[in-house]
Amino acid sequence: MYRTGLVVLLLVALVAGCGTGAAVYNFGTVVHGSVGKTADVRLTPGQRFSLAVDENASGGDSWRMANLPDVKVASFISEEYQAASGAAGVRYFVFNAKRSGTTTVTISNCRNCKGGQVPADERSRRESGDATFRITVA
């Protein structure tokens, strides 16, 4: 009897969402950025938002968040990737807006950086760089 109850609880936990693949289903307000650009993000306290960049891993893209925002202004939830057609997709950095203030997040792409942090060729150097997001919560 005890084992049957335990098995039922485990099955309920699995069906309820454990191991479903993605940690976040609600990206909130999505703001897209790209290399060499600064995007302004205006939010209200409690609002969920995502900083998004196009990513093609087979083309050599490798996006990483360079710094966390001021935790009083925005809190980091997770990093997610959604594939589109082919090898391309979008990488999302998901946050919750907290209190009034301004902070900056930089997301860096090092394209075709094999074995180090230096792009492999001239084209990769041109396509590498930072996407900057200026976040204002009011």
Short mmCIF file of N, CA and C in Angstrom, two decimals, residues 54-64 81 83-91 109-114 120-121 123-124 127:
data_model
loop_
_atom_site.label_atom_id
_atom_site.label_comp_id
_atom_site.label_asym_id
_atom_site.label_seq_id
_atom_site.Cartn_x
_atom_site.Cartn_y
_atom_site.Cartn_z
N ASP A 54 19.09 37.22 -31.49
CA ASP A 54 19.06 36.13 -32.46
C ASP A 54 20.35 35.34 -32.34
N GLU A 55 20.22 34.01 -32.39
CA GLU A 55 21.41 33.15 -32.24
C GLU A 55 21.38 32.03 -33.26
N ASN A 56 22.52 31.84 -33.90
CA ASN A 56 22.71 30.73 -34.82
C ASN A 56 23.96 29.99 -34.37
N ALA A 57 23.77 28.97 -33.56
CA ALA A 57 24.90 28.24 -32.98
C ALA A 57 25.77 27.60 -34.06
N SER A 58 25.16 27.07 -35.11
CA SER A 58 25.96 26.44 -36.16
C SER A 58 26.74 27.48 -36.95
N GLY A 59 26.30 28.74 -36.91
CA GLY A 59 27.03 29.84 -37.54
C GLY A 59 28.10 30.41 -36.63
N GLY A 60 28.17 29.92 -35.40
CA GLY A 60 29.22 30.33 -34.49
C GLY A 60 28.81 31.28 -33.39
N ASP A 61 27.52 31.67 -33.32
CA ASP A 61 27.08 32.57 -32.26
C ASP A 61 27.21 31.91 -30.90
N SER A 62 27.62 32.71 -29.92
CA SER A 62 27.73 32.24 -28.54
C SER A 62 27.46 33.44 -27.62
N TRP A 63 26.18 33.67 -27.29
CA TRP A 63 25.78 34.81 -26.48
C TRP A 63 25.88 34.48 -24.99
N ARG A 64 26.46 35.42 -24.23
CA ARG A 64 26.59 35.28 -22.78
C ARG A 64 26.28 36.62 -22.12
N TYR A 81 16.51 29.20 -24.61
CA TYR A 81 16.75 29.21 -26.05
C TYR A 81 15.56 28.57 -26.74
N ALA A 83 14.49 27.35 -30.55
CA ALA A 83 14.92 27.15 -31.93
C ALA A 83 13.83 27.60 -32.88
N ALA A 84 14.27 28.12 -34.02
CA ALA A 84 13.35 28.45 -35.11
C ALA A 84 13.67 27.47 -36.24
N SER A 85 13.44 27.84 -37.46
CA SER A 85 13.75 26.93 -38.57
C SER A 85 15.27 26.82 -38.74
N GLY A 86 15.72 25.63 -39.11
CA GLY A 86 17.15 25.41 -39.28
C GLY A 86 17.89 25.48 -37.97
N ALA A 87 19.09 26.05 -38.01
CA ALA A 87 19.92 26.14 -36.81
C ALA A 87 19.72 27.45 -36.07
N ALA A 88 18.94 28.35 -36.63
CA ALA A 88 18.75 29.67 -36.02
C ALA A 88 17.70 29.60 -34.92
N GLY A 89 17.75 30.57 -34.03
CA GLY A 89 16.79 30.66 -32.96
C GLY A 89 16.97 31.96 -32.22
N VAL A 90 16.38 32.03 -31.03
CA VAL A 90 16.47 33.23 -30.20
C VAL A 90 16.88 32.81 -28.79
N ARG A 91 17.85 33.52 -28.23
CA ARG A 91 18.26 33.32 -26.85
C ARG A 91 17.60 34.42 -26.02
N ASN A 109 28.40 38.58 -27.64
CA ASN A 109 28.50 37.49 -28.60
C ASN A 109 29.95 37.39 -29.07
N CYS A 110 30.53 36.22 -28.90
CA CYS A 110 31.86 35.96 -29.42
C CYS A 110 31.67 34.91 -30.52
N ARG A 111 31.58 35.38 -31.77
CA ARG A 111 31.28 34.51 -32.90
C ARG A 111 32.52 33.74 -33.34
N ASN A 112 32.37 32.44 -33.44
CA ASN A 112 33.44 31.53 -33.87
C ASN A 112 34.69 31.65 -33.01
N CYS A 113 34.49 31.69 -31.71
CA CYS A 113 35.62 31.75 -30.76
C CYS A 113 35.96 30.33 -30.34
N LYS A 114 36.83 29.73 -31.07
CA LYS A 114 37.21 28.35 -30.81
C LYS A 114 38.38 28.31 -29.83
N ALA A 120 37.65 33.86 -34.71
CA ALA A 120 38.55 33.12 -35.58
C ALA A 120 39.01 33.89 -36.82
N ASP A 121 38.20 34.80 -37.33
CA ASP A 121 38.55 35.51 -38.57
C ASP A 121 37.95 36.92 -38.57
N ARG A 123 35.55 38.34 -40.43
CA ARG A 123 34.08 38.38 -40.43
C ARG A 123 33.54 38.11 -39.03
N SER A 124 34.13 37.14 -38.34
CA SER A 124 33.69 36.82 -36.98
C SER A 124 33.94 37.99 -36.04
N GLU A 127 31.17 40.51 -36.50
CA GLU A 127 29.88 40.05 -36.00
C GLU A 127 29.89 39.76 -34.50
#
